[in-house]
PDB file of C-alpha atoms and ligand atoms in Angstrom:
ATOM      1  CA  MET F   1     -45.288 -71.044 145.552  1.00 66.00           C
ATOM      2  CA  SER F   2     -47.726 -68.748 144.376  1.00 80.00           C
ATOM      3  CA  GLY F   3     -50.550 -68.436 147.007  1.00 83.00           C
ATOM      4  CA  PRO F   4     -49.893 -67.304 151.132  1.00 84.00           C
ATOM      5  CA  ALA F   5     -46.891 -68.688 153.114  1.00 80.00           C
ATOM      6  CA  ASP F   6     -49.270 -69.186 155.726  1.00 89.00           C
ATOM      7  CA  ARG F   7     -50.971 -72.276 155.344  1.00 97.00           C
ATOM      8  CA  VAL F   8     -50.466 -75.086 158.121  1.00 98.00           C
ATOM      9  CA  THR F   9     -49.099 -78.093 156.290  1.00 98.00           C
ATOM     10  CA  VAL F  10     -48.896 -81.688 157.763  1.00 99.00           C
ATOM     11  CA  VAL F  11     -46.444 -83.984 156.297  1.00 99.00           C
ATOM     12  CA  SER F  12     -47.236 -88.176 157.226  1.00 99.00           C
ATOM     13  CA  GLY F  13     -44.118 -90.118 157.443  1.00 98.00           C
ATOM     14  CA  GLY F  14     -42.154 -86.781 157.393  1.00 98.00           C
ATOM     15  CA  ALA F  15     -38.765 -88.073 159.803  1.00 98.00           C
ATOM     16  CA  SER F  16     -36.937 -89.598 156.555  1.00 98.00           C
ATOM     17  CA  GLY F  17     -36.752 -89.951 153.197  1.00 98.00           C
ATOM     18  CA  ILE F  18     -39.616 -88.085 150.985  1.00 98.00           C
ATOM     19  CA  GLY F  19     -41.469 -87.065 153.477  1.00 98.00           C
ATOM     20  CA  LEU F  20     -38.754 -85.511 155.658  1.00 98.00           C
ATOM     21  CA  GLY F  21     -37.828 -83.838 151.852  1.00 98.00           C
ATOM     22  CA  VAL F  22     -41.073 -82.173 151.879  1.00 98.00           C
ATOM     23  CA  ALA F  23     -41.394 -81.077 155.553  1.00 98.00           C
ATOM     24  CA  LYS F  24     -38.278 -79.076 154.421  1.00 98.00           C
ATOM     25  CA  ARG F  25     -39.155 -77.715 151.295  1.00 98.00           C
ATOM     26  CA  PHE F  26     -42.667 -76.609 152.655  1.00 98.00           C
ATOM     27  CA  LYS F  27     -40.865 -74.941 155.816  1.00 98.00           C
ATOM     28  CA  GLU F  28     -38.038 -72.916 153.569  1.00 98.00           C
ATOM     29  CA  ALA F  29     -41.216 -71.893 151.451  1.00 97.00           C
ATOM     30  CA  GLY F  30     -42.928 -70.491 154.994  1.00 97.00           C
ATOM     31  CA  HIS F  31     -45.804 -72.444 155.636  1.00 98.00           C
ATOM     32  CA  PRO F  32     -46.109 -73.564 159.340  1.00 98.00           C
ATOM     33  CA  VAL F  33     -45.443 -77.556 159.163  1.00 98.00           C
ATOM     34  CA  ALA F  34     -46.132 -80.230 161.484  1.00 98.00           C
ATOM     35  CA  ILE F  35     -45.004 -84.184 160.761  1.00 98.00           C
ATOM     36  CA  PHE F  36     -45.906 -87.259 162.717  1.00 98.00           C
ATOM     37  CA  ASP F  37     -43.934 -90.424 162.080  1.00 98.00           C
ATOM     38  CA  VAL F  38     -43.631 -93.733 164.431  1.00 98.00           C
ATOM     39  CA  GLN F  39     -39.736 -93.183 164.522  1.00 98.00           C
ATOM     40  CA  ALA F  40     -39.405 -90.982 167.512  1.00 98.00           C
ATOM     41  CA  ASP F  41     -35.648 -90.304 167.406  1.00 98.00           C
ATOM     42  CA  LEU F  42     -36.001 -89.386 163.958  1.00 98.00           C
ATOM     43  CA  VAL F  43     -38.835 -86.964 164.917  1.00 98.00           C
ATOM     44  CA  ALA F  44     -37.011 -85.596 167.378  1.00 98.00           C
ATOM     45  CA  GLN F  45     -34.321 -84.970 165.379  1.00 98.00           C
ATOM     46  CA  ALA F  46     -36.578 -83.540 162.277  1.00 98.00           C
ATOM     47  CA  ALA F  47     -38.506 -81.069 164.522  1.00 98.00           C
ATOM     48  CA  ASP F  48     -35.002 -79.813 165.609  1.00 98.00           C
ATOM     49  CA  GLU F  49     -32.899 -79.691 162.487  1.00 98.00           C
ATOM     50  CA  LEU F  50     -35.758 -77.928 160.459  1.00 98.00           C
ATOM     51  CA  GLY F  51     -37.779 -75.848 163.184  1.00 98.00           C
ATOM     52  CA  VAL F  52     -41.033 -77.982 162.793  1.00 98.00           C
ATOM     53  CA  LEU F  53     -43.581 -79.510 164.801  1.00 98.00           C
ATOM     54  CA  GLY F  54     -43.222 -83.253 165.723  1.00 98.00           C
ATOM     55  CA  LEU F  55     -45.487 -86.264 166.870  1.00 98.00           C
ATOM     56  CA  VAL F  56     -45.529 -89.576 167.241  1.00 98.00           C
ATOM     57  CA  ALA F  57     -48.030 -91.287 166.082  1.00 98.00           C
ATOM     58  CA  ASP F  58     -48.934 -94.417 164.330  1.00 98.00           C
ATOM     59  CA  VAL F  59     -51.028 -94.032 160.909  1.00 98.00           C
ATOM     60  CA  GLY F  60     -52.711 -97.550 161.172  1.00 98.00           C
ATOM     61  CA  ASP F  61     -53.706 -96.465 164.854  1.00 98.00           C
ATOM     62  CA  ARG F  62     -56.792 -93.964 164.268  1.00 98.00           C
ATOM     63  CA  ALA F  63     -56.850 -92.752 167.272  1.00 98.00           C
ATOM     64  CA  ALA F  64     -53.628 -92.042 167.797  1.00 98.00           C
ATOM     65  CA  VAL F  65     -53.637 -90.121 163.802  1.00 98.00           C
ATOM     66  CA  ASP F  66     -57.142 -88.363 165.723  1.00 98.00           C
ATOM     67  CA  ALA F  67     -54.981 -87.015 168.783  1.00 98.00           C
ATOM     68  CA  ALA F  68     -51.783 -85.524 166.443  1.00 98.00           C
ATOM     69  CA  ILE F  69     -54.046 -84.081 164.366  1.00 98.00           C
ATOM     70  CA  GLU F  70     -56.037 -82.521 167.045  1.00 98.00           C
ATOM     71  CA  GLN F  71     -52.620 -81.019 169.077  1.00 98.00           C
ATOM     72  CA  ILE F  72     -51.298 -80.006 165.517  1.00 98.00           C
ATOM     73  CA  ARG F  73     -54.758 -77.876 164.844  1.00 98.00           C
ATOM     74  CA  ALA F  74     -54.407 -76.506 168.882  1.00 98.00           C
ATOM     75  CA  GLU F  75     -51.149 -75.718 168.391  1.00 98.00           C
ATOM     76  CA  LEU F  76     -50.771 -74.837 164.461  1.00 98.00           C
ATOM     77  CA  GLY F  77     -54.549 -73.497 163.353  1.00 98.00           C
ATOM     78  CA  PRO F  78     -56.694 -75.320 160.256  1.00 98.00           C
ATOM     79  CA  ILE F  79     -54.772 -77.790 158.310  1.00 98.00           C
ATOM     80  CA  THR F  80     -55.260 -77.177 154.756  1.00 98.00           C
ATOM     81  CA  ILE F  81     -52.463 -79.034 153.324  1.00 98.00           C
ATOM     82  CA  MET F  82     -51.820 -82.726 153.764  1.00 99.00           C
ATOM     83  CA  ILE F  83     -49.075 -84.687 152.499  1.00 98.00           C
ATOM     84  CA  THR F  84     -49.381 -88.888 153.034  1.00 99.00           C
ATOM     85  CA  SER F  85     -45.955 -90.034 152.702  1.00 99.00           C
ATOM     86  CA  ALA F  86     -45.855 -92.789 155.400  1.00 98.00           C
ATOM     87  CA  GLY F  87     -45.515 -95.932 154.296  1.00 98.00           C
ATOM     88  CA  ILE F  88     -43.578 -99.515 154.248  1.00 98.00           C
ATOM     89  CA  ASN F  89     -42.156-101.795 152.010  1.00 97.00           C
ATOM     90  CA  ALA F  90     -43.401-105.386 151.904  1.00 97.00           C
ATOM     91  CA  GLU F  91     -42.235-107.810 149.317  1.00 96.00           C
ATOM     92  CA  GLY F  92     -42.766-111.548 149.316  1.00 98.00           C
ATOM     93  CA  LYS F  93     -44.426-113.846 146.510  1.00 98.00           C
ATOM     94  CA  ILE F  94     -47.919-114.900 146.446  1.00 98.00           C
ATOM     95  CA  THR F  95     -47.744-118.465 147.911  1.00 98.00           C
ATOM     96  CA  GLU F  96     -45.439-116.897 150.760  1.00 98.00           C
ATOM     97  CA  ILE F  97     -46.830-113.982 152.584  1.00 98.00           C
ATOM     98  CA  THR F  98     -48.511-114.167 155.358  1.00 98.00           C
ATOM     99  CA  GLN F  99     -52.074-113.064 156.302  1.00 98.00           C
ATOM    100  CA  ASP F 100     -50.370-111.021 158.943  1.00 98.00           C
ATOM    101  CA  GLU F 101     -48.128-109.486 156.377  1.00 98.00           C
ATOM    102  CA  TRP F 102     -50.876-108.753 153.707  1.00 98.00           C
ATOM    103  CA  ASP F 103     -53.241-107.253 156.690  1.00 98.00           C
ATOM    104  CA  ARG F 104     -50.163-104.964 157.948  1.00 98.00           C
ATOM    105  CA  ALA F 105     -49.741-103.410 154.439  1.00 98.00           C
ATOM    106  CA  ILE F 106     -53.050-102.609 153.716  1.00 98.00           C
ATOM    107  CA  ARG F 107     -53.708-100.771 157.439  1.00 98.00           C
ATOM    108  CA  ILE F 108     -50.360 -98.615 156.642  1.00 98.00           C
ATOM    109  CA  ASN F 109     -50.032 -97.957 153.265  1.00 98.00           C
ATOM    110  CA  LEU F 110     -54.081 -97.738 152.471  1.00 99.00           C
ATOM    111  CA  THR F 111     -56.389 -97.238 155.705  1.00 99.00           C
ATOM    112  CA  GLY F 112     -53.293 -95.543 157.286  1.00 99.00           C
ATOM    113  CA  THR F 113     -53.501 -92.599 154.057  1.00 99.00           C
ATOM    114  CA  PHE F 114     -57.304 -92.634 154.741  1.00 99.00           C
ATOM    115  CA  ASN F 115     -56.609 -91.913 158.634  1.00 99.00           C
ATOM    116  CA  CYS F 116     -54.682 -88.855 157.726  1.00 99.00           C
ATOM    117  CA  ILE F 117     -56.944 -87.541 155.309  1.00 99.00           C
ATOM    118  CA  GLN F 118     -60.648 -87.787 156.885  1.00 98.00           C
ATOM    119  CA  PRO F 119     -59.820 -85.941 160.249  1.00 98.00           C
ATOM    120  CA  VAL F 120     -58.480 -82.756 158.221  1.00 98.00           C
ATOM    121  CA  VAL F 121     -61.203 -82.575 155.714  1.00 98.00           C
ATOM    122  CA  PRO F 122     -63.803 -80.670 157.572  1.00 98.00           C
ATOM    123  CA  ASP F 123     -60.969 -77.578 158.034  1.00 98.00           C
ATOM    124  CA  MET F 124     -60.127 -77.446 154.634  1.00 98.00           C
ATOM    125  CA  ILE F 125     -64.304 -77.359 153.910  1.00 98.00           C
ATOM    126  CA  GLU F 126     -64.608 -74.611 156.569  1.00 98.00           C
ATOM    127  CA  ALA F 127     -61.499 -72.887 154.591  1.00 98.00           C
ATOM    128  CA  GLY F 128     -62.666 -73.204 151.225  1.00 98.00           C
ATOM    129  CA  TRP F 129     -59.110 -74.534 150.235  1.00 98.00           C
ATOM    130  CA  GLY F 130     -57.233 -77.341 150.556  1.00 98.00           C
ATOM    131  CA  ARG F 131     -54.368 -79.605 148.997  1.00 98.00           C
ATOM    132  CA  ILE F 132     -53.885 -83.192 149.617  1.00 99.00           C
ATOM    133  CA  VAL F 133     -51.087 -85.145 147.582  1.00 99.00           C
ATOM    134  CA  THR F 134     -50.972 -88.799 148.478  1.00 99.00           C
ATOM    135  CA  ILE F 135     -47.659 -90.498 147.547  1.00 99.00           C
ATOM    136  CA  SER F 136     -48.335 -93.508 146.218  1.00 98.00           C
ATOM    137  CA  SER F 137     -46.073 -96.013 143.692  1.00 98.00           C
ATOM    138  CA  MET F 138     -45.079 -97.012 140.090  1.00 98.00           C
ATOM    139  CA  ALA F 139     -45.822-100.238 142.126  1.00 98.00           C
ATOM    140  CA  GLY F 140     -49.688 -99.426 142.376  1.00 98.00           C
ATOM    141  CA  GLN F 141     -49.830 -98.631 137.978  1.00 98.00           C
ATOM    142  CA  THR F 142     -47.708-101.387 136.761  1.00 97.00           C
ATOM    143  CA  ALA F 143     -47.567-105.192 137.275  1.00 93.00           C
ATOM    144  CA  ALA F 144     -45.047-105.170 139.523  1.00 93.00           C
ATOM    145  CA  PRO F 145     -43.668-108.481 140.816  1.00 96.00           C
ATOM    146  CA  GLU F 146     -43.418-110.531 144.097  1.00 97.00           C
ATOM    147  CA  ARG F 147     -45.060-107.792 146.243  1.00 97.00           C
ATOM    148  CA  PRO F 148     -48.748-108.097 145.938  1.00 98.00           C
ATOM    149  CA  HIS F 149     -49.747-106.860 148.882  1.00 98.00           C
ATOM    150  CA  TYR F 150     -47.681-103.771 148.616  1.00 98.00           C
ATOM    151  CA  ALA F 151     -48.925-103.068 144.762  1.00 98.00           C
ATOM    152  CA  ALA F 152     -52.668-103.611 146.350  1.00 98.00           C
ATOM    153  CA  SER F 153     -52.214-100.799 148.773  1.00 98.00           C
ATOM    154  CA  LYS F 154     -50.617 -98.426 146.163  1.00 98.00           C
ATOM    155  CA  ALA F 155     -53.139 -99.090 143.670  1.00 98.00           C
ATOM    156  CA  GLY F 156     -55.720 -98.582 146.600  1.00 98.00           C
ATOM    157  CA  VAL F 157     -54.344 -95.513 147.459  1.00 99.00           C
ATOM    158  CA  ILE F 158     -54.674 -94.491 143.824  1.00 98.00           C
ATOM    159  CA  GLY F 159     -58.247 -95.355 143.711  1.00 98.00           C
ATOM    160  CA  LEU F 160     -58.990 -93.245 146.946  1.00 99.00           C
ATOM    161  CA  THR F 161     -57.178 -90.076 145.656  1.00 99.00           C
ATOM    162  CA  LYS F 162     -59.318 -89.951 142.343  1.00 98.00           C
ATOM    163  CA  ALA F 163     -62.375 -90.912 144.627  1.00 98.00           C
ATOM    164  CA  LEU F 164     -61.717 -88.314 147.100  1.00 98.00           C
ATOM    165  CA  SER F 165     -61.244 -85.767 143.791  1.00 98.00           C
ATOM    166  CA  ALA F 166     -64.639 -85.860 142.447  1.00 98.00           C
ATOM    167  CA  ASP F 167     -66.033 -85.390 146.023  1.00 98.00           C
ATOM    168  CA  LEU F 168     -64.008 -82.320 147.513  1.00 98.00           C
ATOM    169  CA  SER F 169     -62.707 -80.702 144.545  1.00 98.00           C
ATOM    170  CA  PRO F 170     -66.175 -78.985 144.137  1.00 98.00           C
ATOM    171  CA  HIS F 171     -65.160 -77.352 148.176  1.00 98.00           C
ATOM    172  CA  GLY F 172     -61.688 -76.025 146.289  1.00 98.00           C
ATOM    173  CA  ILE F 173     -59.779 -79.010 147.576  1.00 98.00           C
ATOM    174  CA  THR F 174     -57.724 -80.805 144.469  1.00 99.00           C
ATOM    175  CA  VAL F 175     -56.629 -84.111 145.682  1.00 99.00           C
ATOM    176  CA  ASN F 176     -53.779 -86.060 143.607  1.00 99.00           C
ATOM    177  CA  THR F 177     -50.991 -88.578 144.231  1.00 99.00           C
ATOM    178  CA  ILE F 178     -47.472 -88.499 143.168  1.00 99.00           C
ATOM    179  CA  PRO F 179     -46.156 -92.523 142.536  1.00 98.00           C
ATOM    180  CA  PRO F 180     -42.451 -92.671 142.848  1.00 98.00           C
ATOM    181  CA  SER F 181     -40.465 -95.187 140.830  1.00 96.00           C
ATOM    182  CA  ILE F 182     -37.173 -95.409 142.837  1.00 94.00           C
ATOM    183  CA  VAL F 183     -36.536 -92.699 144.940  1.00 97.00           C
ATOM    184  CA  HIS F 184     -33.104 -92.859 147.284  1.00 97.00           C
ATOM    185  CA  THR F 185     -33.972 -93.150 150.617  1.00 97.00           C
ATOM    186  CA  PRO F 186     -33.834 -95.256 153.774  1.00 95.00           C
ATOM    187  CA  MET F 187     -36.316 -97.584 152.581  1.00 94.00           C
ATOM    188  CA  ALA F 188     -35.105 -97.843 149.678  1.00 94.00           C
ATOM    189  CA  GLU F 189     -31.498 -98.058 150.595  1.00 95.00           C
ATOM    190  CA  ALA F 190     -32.618-100.612 153.344  1.00 93.00           C
ATOM    191  CA  GLY F 191     -34.199-103.160 150.234  1.00 90.00           C
ATOM    192  CA  ILE F 192     -31.350-102.706 147.454  1.00 91.00           C
ATOM    193  CA  GLY F 193     -28.650-101.422 148.945  1.00 94.00           C
ATOM    194  CA  ALA F 194     -27.018 -97.493 148.518  1.00 93.00           C
ATOM    195  CA  ALA F 195     -25.623 -98.876 145.311  1.00 93.00           C
ATOM    196  CA  GLY F 196     -28.288-101.072 144.399  1.00 93.00           C
ATOM    197  CA  ILE F 197     -30.212 -98.113 144.225  1.00 94.00           C
ATOM    198  CA  GLU F 198     -27.598 -96.096 141.901  1.00 92.00           C
ATOM    199  CA  ALA F 199     -26.813 -99.105 139.466  1.00 93.00           C
ATOM    200  CA  MET F 200     -30.562 -98.479 138.458  1.00 93.00           C
ATOM    201  CA  ALA F 201     -30.380 -95.403 136.746  1.00 95.00           C
ATOM    202  CA  SER F 202     -29.455 -96.774 133.517  1.00 95.00           C
ATOM    203  CA  MET F 203     -33.053 -98.214 134.036  1.00 95.00           C
ATOM    204  CA  VAL F 204     -34.436 -94.489 133.671  1.00 97.00           C
ATOM    205  CA  PRO F 205     -34.789 -92.819 130.963  1.00 97.00           C
ATOM    206  CA  VAL F 206     -33.625 -89.700 132.446  1.00 97.00           C
ATOM    207  CA  ARG F 207     -30.503 -91.901 133.377  1.00 97.00           C
ATOM    208  CA  ARG F 208     -30.500 -91.150 137.081  1.00 97.00           C
ATOM    209  CA  VAL F 209     -32.576 -92.287 140.252  1.00 96.00           C
ATOM    210  CA  SER F 210     -34.958 -89.371 141.852  1.00 97.00           C
ATOM    211  CA  TYR F 211     -34.202 -87.811 145.734  1.00 98.00           C
ATOM    212  CA  PRO F 212     -36.598 -86.453 147.749  1.00 98.00           C
ATOM    213  CA  GLU F 213     -36.220 -83.163 146.482  1.00 98.00           C
ATOM    214  CA  ASP F 214     -37.498 -84.068 143.290  1.00 98.00           C
ATOM    215  CA  ILE F 215     -40.884 -85.338 145.166  1.00 98.00           C
ATOM    216  CA  ALA F 216     -41.120 -82.217 146.917  1.00 98.00           C
ATOM    217  CA  ALA F 217     -40.779 -80.199 143.934  1.00 98.00           C
ATOM    218  CA  ALA F 218     -44.087 -81.624 142.474  1.00 98.00           C
ATOM    219  CA  CYS F 219     -45.765 -81.987 145.246  1.00 98.00           C
ATOM    220  CA  GLU F 220     -44.912 -78.029 146.434  1.00 98.00           C
ATOM    221  CA  PHE F 221     -46.441 -76.994 143.310  1.00 98.00           C
ATOM    222  CA  LEU F 222     -49.134 -79.224 143.305  1.00 98.00           C
ATOM    223  CA  CYS F 223     -50.221 -77.114 146.467  1.00 98.00           C
ATOM    224  CA  SER F 224     -49.862 -73.930 145.195  1.00 98.00           C
ATOM    225  CA  ASP F 225     -52.480 -71.696 144.006  1.00 98.00           C
ATOM    226  CA  ASP F 226     -51.513 -71.993 140.362  1.00 98.00           C
ATOM    227  CA  ALA F 227     -52.139 -75.948 140.398  1.00 98.00           C
ATOM    228  CA  GLY F 228     -56.005 -75.465 141.589  1.00 98.00           C
ATOM    229  CA  PHE F 229     -57.199 -77.005 137.588  1.00 98.00           C
ATOM    230  CA  ILE F 230     -55.168 -80.382 138.552  1.00 98.00           C
ATOM    231  CA  THR F 231     -57.269 -82.355 140.794  1.00 98.00           C
ATOM    232  CA  GLY F 232     -57.851 -86.341 140.473  1.00 98.00           C
ATOM    233  CA  GLN F 233     -54.123 -86.571 138.863  1.00 98.00           C
ATOM    234  CA  GLN F 234     -51.172 -89.223 139.082  1.00 98.00           C
ATOM    235  CA  ILE F 235     -48.405 -86.909 138.930  1.00 98.00           C
ATOM    236  CA  ASN F 236     -45.855 -89.271 137.807  1.00 98.00           C
ATOM    237  CA  VAL F 237     -42.193 -88.153 138.949  1.00 98.00           C
ATOM    238  CA  ASN F 238     -39.882 -91.118 137.970  1.00 98.00           C
ATOM    239  CA  GLY F 239     -37.615 -89.671 134.865  1.00 98.00           C
ATOM    240  CA  GLY F 240     -39.635 -91.186 132.299  1.00 98.00           C
ATOM    241  CA  LEU F 241     -39.351 -94.813 133.903  1.00 97.00           C
ATOM    242  CA  TYR F 242     -43.416 -95.627 133.381  1.00 96.00           C
ATOM    243  CA  VAL F 243     -45.356 -92.984 131.117  1.00 96.00           C
TER     244      VAL F 243
HETATM  245  N1  LIG E   1     -38.187 -94.769 147.989  1.00 50.52           N
HETATM  246  C1  LIG E   1     -39.092 -95.310 146.929  1.00 50.52           C
HETATM  247  O1  LIG E   1     -38.079 -95.991 145.772  1.00 50.52           O
HETATM  248  C2  LIG E   1     -40.068 -95.399 147.017  1.00 50.52           C
HETATM  249  C3  LIG E   1     -40.741 -95.193 145.486  1.00 50.52           C
HETATM  250  C4  LIG E   1     -42.474 -95.582 145.379  1.00 50.52           C
HETATM  251  C5  LIG E   1     -43.033 -95.045 146.490  1.00 50.52           C
HETATM  252  N2  LIG E   1     -42.041 -94.952 148.207  1.00 50.52           N
HETATM  253  C6  LIG E   1     -43.400 -94.540 149.008  1.00 50.52           C
HETATM  254  O2  LIG E   1     -42.969 -93.141 149.206  1.00 50.52           O
HETATM  255  C7  LIG E   1     -42.845 -93.412 150.949  1.00 50.52           C
HETATM  256  C8  LIG E   1     -42.252 -92.881 151.804  1.00 50.52           C
HETATM  257  O3  LIG E   1     -40.897 -93.979 151.276  1.00 50.52           O
HETATM  258  P1  LIG E   1     -39.654 -93.592 151.464  1.00 50.52           P
HETATM  259  O4  LIG E   1     -39.034 -93.766 150.290  1.00 50.52           O
HETATM  260  O5  LIG E   1     -39.406 -91.809 151.783  1.00 50.52           O
HETATM  261  O6  LIG E   1     -39.417 -94.161 152.859  1.00 50.52           O
HETATM  262  P2  LIG E   1     -38.679 -94.372 154.455  1.00 50.52           P
HETATM  263  O7  LIG E   1     -38.702 -95.149 155.152  1.00 50.52           O
HETATM  264  O8  LIG E   1     -37.110 -92.961 154.132  1.00 50.52           O
HETATM  265  O9  LIG E   1     -39.928 -92.828 154.759  1.00 50.52           O
HETATM  266  C9  LIG E   1     -41.490 -93.384 155.375  1.00 50.52           C
HETATM  267  C10 LIG E   1     -41.234 -92.929 157.141  1.00 50.52           C
HETATM  268  O10 LIG E   1     -42.755 -93.332 157.025  1.00 50.52           O
HETATM  269  C11 LIG E   1     -42.973 -93.612 158.514  1.00 50.52           C
HETATM  270  N3  LIG E   1     -43.410 -94.570 159.055  1.00 50.52           N
HETATM  271  C12 LIG E   1     -43.842 -96.000 158.558  1.00 50.52           C
HETATM  272  N4  LIG E   1     -45.072 -96.216 158.834  1.00 50.52           N
HETATM  273  C13 LIG E   1     -45.326 -95.828 159.401  1.00 50.52           C
HETATM  274  C14 LIG E   1     -46.699 -95.896 160.456  1.00 50.52           C
HETATM  275  N5  LIG E   1     -47.114 -96.489 160.532  1.00 50.52           N
HETATM  276  N6  LIG E   1     -47.083 -94.752 160.823  1.00 50.52           N
HETATM  277  C15 LIG E   1     -46.249 -93.379 160.728  1.00 50.52           C
HETATM  278  N7  LIG E   1     -45.157 -93.467 159.675  1.00 50.52           N
HETATM  279  C16 LIG E   1     -44.807 -94.193 159.163  1.00 50.52           C
HETATM  280  C17 LIG E   1     -41.168 -94.303 158.517  1.00 50.52           C
HETATM  281  O11 LIG E   1     -40.776 -94.372 160.163  1.00 50.52           O
HETATM  282  C18 LIG E   1     -40.301 -93.432 158.333  1.00 50.52           C
HETATM  283  O12 LIG E   1     -39.681 -92.375 158.353  1.00 50.52           O
HETATM  284  C19 LIG E   1     -43.994 -94.620 151.177  1.00 50.52           C
HETATM  285  O13 LIG E   1     -44.991 -94.491 151.129  1.00 50.52           O
HETATM  286  C20 LIG E   1     -43.223 -95.513 149.897  1.00 50.52           C
HETATM  287  O14 LIG E   1     -44.109 -96.492 150.069  1.00 50.52           O
HETATM  288  C21 LIG E   1     -41.052 -94.930 148.137  1.00 50.52           C
END
């Protein structure tokens, strides 16, 4: 990774799946890493196994996120890399989903992303350098069937990413999004099962599904000094499924 290996990195949703893979990669690159997540048992496990700072916080609860960010800043220092991976899946026909299901998807996936980014921006402006990578979804790029709330929340994340790139890039802060397609994680397993995920490999031009390591590798590059001219982009790590 080009650039100093001492940049305080925060990964939301870092206790599982993509976020866990990202936390592992950044820790191995030498950065001080903190994760926060709602699954306390998995937070403790990840903190123990990876040697990262692990906190329990719901990204949809702004006061909880602010408290977690404050604790991370106090223990590790100013935050200059933020990866937002916390998110929930949501499915259902437009004729069937409830207002609560709609609100929950928007609150966690979209407002949760905003909640994680806003409190760390002052640290990045002060440093004159920052990297923000949001994990959106191919569902926010294409016509995703029977998941209007999930698709809208992820399209919102893409829009938020683009808007912030315009505002923050003059400060040396790049803001990009990775919209994954099919990643073999606990979330995907809960939806269609491990065999179901692997069966989807035939749809993907590279003939395999992706793994957290694929997303983490792209994330590491986007957070390097070498990627300083890449901002406001959707970096499609999807095996060519959507181009
Ligand atoms: N797996 C896929 O195929 C896929 C595809 C496209 C996009 N994504 C997106 O990637 C991101 C990571 O998903 P994943 O597949 O690694 O799933 P995952 O369930 O393995 O990991 C998501 C993590 O986010 C945490 N989380 C959920 N709600 C939270 C909240 N309110 N506050 C804090 N943490 C919360 C979960 O506890 C979990 O640890 C999500 O935003 C998801 O929408 C995943």
